[in-house]
Short mmCIF file of C-alpha atoms in Angstrom, two decimals:
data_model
loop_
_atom_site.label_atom_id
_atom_site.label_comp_id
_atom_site.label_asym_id
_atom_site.label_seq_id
_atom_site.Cartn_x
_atom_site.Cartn_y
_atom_site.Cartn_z
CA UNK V 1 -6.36 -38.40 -15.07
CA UNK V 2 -5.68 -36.36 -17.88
CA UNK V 3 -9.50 -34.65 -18.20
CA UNK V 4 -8.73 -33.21 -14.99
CA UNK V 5 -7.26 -29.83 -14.18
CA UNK V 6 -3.77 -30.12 -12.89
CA UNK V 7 -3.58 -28.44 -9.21
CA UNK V 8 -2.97 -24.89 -9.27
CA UNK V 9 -4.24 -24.72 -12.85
CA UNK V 10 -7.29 -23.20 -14.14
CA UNK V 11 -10.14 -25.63 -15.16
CA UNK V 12 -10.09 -26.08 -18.85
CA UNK V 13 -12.93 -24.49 -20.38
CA UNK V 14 -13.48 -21.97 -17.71
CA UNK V 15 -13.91 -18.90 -19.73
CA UNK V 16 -15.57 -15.59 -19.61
CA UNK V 17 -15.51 -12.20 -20.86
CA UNK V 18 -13.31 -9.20 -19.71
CA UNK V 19 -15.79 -7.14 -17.81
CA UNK V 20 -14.41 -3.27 -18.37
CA UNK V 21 -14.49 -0.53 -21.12
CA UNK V 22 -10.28 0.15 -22.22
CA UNK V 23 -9.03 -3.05 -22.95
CA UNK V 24 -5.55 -2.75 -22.93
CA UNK V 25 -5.39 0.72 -21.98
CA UNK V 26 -2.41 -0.09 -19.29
CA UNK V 27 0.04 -0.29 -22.05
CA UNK V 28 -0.65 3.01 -23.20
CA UNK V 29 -1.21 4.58 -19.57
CA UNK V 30 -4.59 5.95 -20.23
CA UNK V 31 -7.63 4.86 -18.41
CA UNK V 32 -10.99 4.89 -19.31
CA UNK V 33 -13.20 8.02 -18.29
CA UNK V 34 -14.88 7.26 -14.98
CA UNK V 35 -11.88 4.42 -13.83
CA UNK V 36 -9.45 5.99 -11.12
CA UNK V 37 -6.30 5.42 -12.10
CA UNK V 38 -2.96 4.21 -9.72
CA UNK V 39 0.36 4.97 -10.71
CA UNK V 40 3.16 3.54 -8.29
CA UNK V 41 6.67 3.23 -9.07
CA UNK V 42 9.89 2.19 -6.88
CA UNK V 43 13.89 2.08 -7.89
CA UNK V 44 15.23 -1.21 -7.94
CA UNK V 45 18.41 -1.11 -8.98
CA UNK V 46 20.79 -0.57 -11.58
CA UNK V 47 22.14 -2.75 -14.28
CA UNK V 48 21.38 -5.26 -17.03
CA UNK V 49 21.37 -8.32 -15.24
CA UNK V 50 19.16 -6.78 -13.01
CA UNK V 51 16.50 -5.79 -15.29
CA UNK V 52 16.73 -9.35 -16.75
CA UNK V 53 16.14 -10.84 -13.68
CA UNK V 54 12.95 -8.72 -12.74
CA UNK V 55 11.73 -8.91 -15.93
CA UNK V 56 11.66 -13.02 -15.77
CA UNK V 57 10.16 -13.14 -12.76
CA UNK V 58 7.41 -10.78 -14.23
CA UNK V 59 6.52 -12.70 -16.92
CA UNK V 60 6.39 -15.88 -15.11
CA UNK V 61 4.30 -14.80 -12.79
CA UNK V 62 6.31 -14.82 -9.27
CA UNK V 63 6.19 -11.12 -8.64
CA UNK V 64 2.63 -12.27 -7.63
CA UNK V 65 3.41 -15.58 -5.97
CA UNK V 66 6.19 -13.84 -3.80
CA UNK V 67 3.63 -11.18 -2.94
CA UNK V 68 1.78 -13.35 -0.80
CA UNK V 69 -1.14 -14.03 -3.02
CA UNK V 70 -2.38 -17.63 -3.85
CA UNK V 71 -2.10 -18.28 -7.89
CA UNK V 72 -3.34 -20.22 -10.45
CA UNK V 73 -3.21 -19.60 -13.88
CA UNK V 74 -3.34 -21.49 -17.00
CA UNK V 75 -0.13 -21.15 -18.35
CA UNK V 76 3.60 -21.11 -16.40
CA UNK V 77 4.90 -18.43 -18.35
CA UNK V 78 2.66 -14.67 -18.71
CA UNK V 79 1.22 -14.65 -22.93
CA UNK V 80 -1.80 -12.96 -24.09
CA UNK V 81 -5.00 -14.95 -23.39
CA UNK V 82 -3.87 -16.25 -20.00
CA UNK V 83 -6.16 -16.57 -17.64
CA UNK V 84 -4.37 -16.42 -13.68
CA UNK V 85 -6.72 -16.09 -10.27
CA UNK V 86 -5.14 -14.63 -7.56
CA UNK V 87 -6.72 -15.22 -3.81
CA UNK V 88 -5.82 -13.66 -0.61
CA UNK V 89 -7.32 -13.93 2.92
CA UNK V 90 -7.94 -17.08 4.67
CA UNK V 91 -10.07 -19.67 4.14
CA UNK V 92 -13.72 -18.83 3.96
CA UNK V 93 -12.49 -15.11 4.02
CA UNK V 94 -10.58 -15.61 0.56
CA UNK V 95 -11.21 -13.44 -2.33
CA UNK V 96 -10.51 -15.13 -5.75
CA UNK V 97 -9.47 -12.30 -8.39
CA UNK V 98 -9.51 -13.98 -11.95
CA UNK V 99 -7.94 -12.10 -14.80
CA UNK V 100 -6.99 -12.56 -17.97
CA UNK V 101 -3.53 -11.32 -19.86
CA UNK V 102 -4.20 -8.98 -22.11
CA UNK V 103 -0.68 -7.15 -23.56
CA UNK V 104 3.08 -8.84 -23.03
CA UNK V 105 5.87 -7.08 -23.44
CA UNK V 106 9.31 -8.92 -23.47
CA UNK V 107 12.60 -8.02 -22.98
CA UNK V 108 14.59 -6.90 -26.47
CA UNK V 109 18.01 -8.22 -27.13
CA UNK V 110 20.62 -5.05 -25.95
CA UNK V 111 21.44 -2.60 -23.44
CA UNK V 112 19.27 -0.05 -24.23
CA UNK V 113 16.49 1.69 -22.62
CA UNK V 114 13.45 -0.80 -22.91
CA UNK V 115 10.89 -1.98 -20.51
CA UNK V 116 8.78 -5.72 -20.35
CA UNK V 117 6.23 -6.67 -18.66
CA UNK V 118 2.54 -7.04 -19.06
CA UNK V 119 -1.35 -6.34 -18.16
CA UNK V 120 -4.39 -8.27 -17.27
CA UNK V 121 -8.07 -7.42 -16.80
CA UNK V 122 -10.57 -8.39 -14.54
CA UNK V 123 -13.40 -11.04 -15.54
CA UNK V 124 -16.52 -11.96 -13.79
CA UNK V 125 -16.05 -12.57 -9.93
CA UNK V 126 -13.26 -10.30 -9.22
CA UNK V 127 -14.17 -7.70 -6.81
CA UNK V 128 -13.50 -4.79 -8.89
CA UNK V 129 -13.81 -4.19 -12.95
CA UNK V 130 -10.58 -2.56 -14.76
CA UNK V 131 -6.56 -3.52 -15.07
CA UNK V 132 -3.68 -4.03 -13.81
CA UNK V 133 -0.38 -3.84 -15.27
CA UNK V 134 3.13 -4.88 -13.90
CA UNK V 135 6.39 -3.19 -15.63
CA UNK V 136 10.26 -3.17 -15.12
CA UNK V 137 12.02 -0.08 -17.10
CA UNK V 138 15.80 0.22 -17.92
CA UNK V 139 16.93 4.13 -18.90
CA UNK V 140 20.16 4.73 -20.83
CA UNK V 141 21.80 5.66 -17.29
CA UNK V 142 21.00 1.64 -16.08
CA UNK V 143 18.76 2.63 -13.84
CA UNK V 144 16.11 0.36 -13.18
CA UNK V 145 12.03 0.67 -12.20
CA UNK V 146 9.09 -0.93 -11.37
CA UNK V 147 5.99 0.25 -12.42
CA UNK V 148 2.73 -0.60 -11.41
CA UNK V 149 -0.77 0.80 -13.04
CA UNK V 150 -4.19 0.41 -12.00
CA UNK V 151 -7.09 1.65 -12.96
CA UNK V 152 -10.55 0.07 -11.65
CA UNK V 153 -13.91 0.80 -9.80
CA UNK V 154 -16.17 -1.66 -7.79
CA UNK V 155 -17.52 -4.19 -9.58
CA UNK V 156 -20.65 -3.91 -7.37
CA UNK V 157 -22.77 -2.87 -4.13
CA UNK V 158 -21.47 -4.74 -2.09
CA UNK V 159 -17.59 -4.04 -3.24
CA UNK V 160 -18.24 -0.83 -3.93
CA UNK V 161 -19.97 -0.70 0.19
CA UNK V 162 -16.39 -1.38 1.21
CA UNK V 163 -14.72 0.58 -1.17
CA UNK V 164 -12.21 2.14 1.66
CA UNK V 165 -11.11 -1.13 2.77
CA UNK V 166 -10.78 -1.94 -0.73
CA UNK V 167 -8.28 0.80 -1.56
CA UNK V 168 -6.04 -0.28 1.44
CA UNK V 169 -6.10 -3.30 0.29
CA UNK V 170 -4.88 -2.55 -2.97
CA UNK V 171 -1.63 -0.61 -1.40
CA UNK V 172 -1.16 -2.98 1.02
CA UNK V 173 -0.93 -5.54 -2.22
CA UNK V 174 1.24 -3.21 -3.92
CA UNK V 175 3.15 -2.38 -1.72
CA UNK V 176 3.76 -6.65 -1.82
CA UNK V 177 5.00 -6.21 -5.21
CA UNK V 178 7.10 -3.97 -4.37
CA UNK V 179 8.75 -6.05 -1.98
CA UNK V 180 8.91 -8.70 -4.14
CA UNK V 181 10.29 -6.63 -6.86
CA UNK V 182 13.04 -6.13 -4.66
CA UNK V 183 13.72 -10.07 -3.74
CA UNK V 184 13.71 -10.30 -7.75
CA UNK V 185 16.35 -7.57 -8.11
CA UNK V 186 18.70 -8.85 -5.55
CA UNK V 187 18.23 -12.65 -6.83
CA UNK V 188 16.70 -13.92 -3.91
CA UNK V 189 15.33 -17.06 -4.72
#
């Protein structure tokens, strides 16, 4: 029926506000005062076509999907306004993060330096409050890197209760897109 929300789509409708001071601040690599912030970076790779291929695969959302994590989102393609909700775990033991795009960056005609990519912050229901933001860099030697910032705390007791288990968590899902940076580099479909 067209009313309905297609599967892995996000209910039309289903909006809420971004719940954390520094929108946008991932593009600019500052976080807000009292938000730690997460840096992590990995080589991929050098050339052109490489970059291009990472940088698709960024912006249409399967750094994410070959991470493991269970999406649905809105939109095929990463643009401002998106809304995406990743889930890991299993079954009853699955944690729905919903976020919402909030900066794109896209890949410039040329060879030179440049980066793409793009952030999204948390809304209501996500275990933590703050942003996350996925980037692939070029230099003028070719070289090419991933770049992933985070800044966020707790979004309550309970989350913030478990906050160690929380910040493996995060790694271990980094460390995910990492890996699936790499498939993405090496054009591993």
């Amino acid at each position: 029926m067209s009313g309905e929300p297609r599967v892995g789509r996000i209910a039309p409708g289903a909006r809420a506000a971004l719940n954390y001071p520094g929108i946008g601040s991932t593009e600019h690599g500052q976080a807000p005062e009292g938000f730690p912030c997460l840096v992590s970076q990995a080589y991929l790779g050098d050339g052109l076509a490489l970059y291009r291929r990472v940088a698709q695969g960024i912006l249409s959302w399967q750094l994410q999907k070959r991470s493991g994590l269970r999406v649905r989102t809105d939109s095929d393609a990463v643009v401002p306004g998106a809304r995406v909700v990743s889930g890991f775990g299993v079954g009853p033991f699955r944690i729905n993060a919903p976020c919402e795009v909030v900066w794109v960056r896209r890949p410039v005609p040329g060879g030179g330096p440049q980066r793409a990519g793009f952030g999204y912050g948390t809304l209501p229901g996500h275990p933590v409050r703050g942003e996350e933001a996925f980037e692939v860099e070029i230099d003028a030697a070719r070289r090419v890197v991933l770049k992933i910032t985070a800044f966020s705390r707790p979004s309550n007791w309970f989350y913030a209760a478990g906050s160690a288990l929380a910040g493996r968590a995060q790694r271990h899902v980094t460390s995910r897109y990492i890996g699936s940076a790499h498939e993405l580099a090496a054009g591993e479909s």
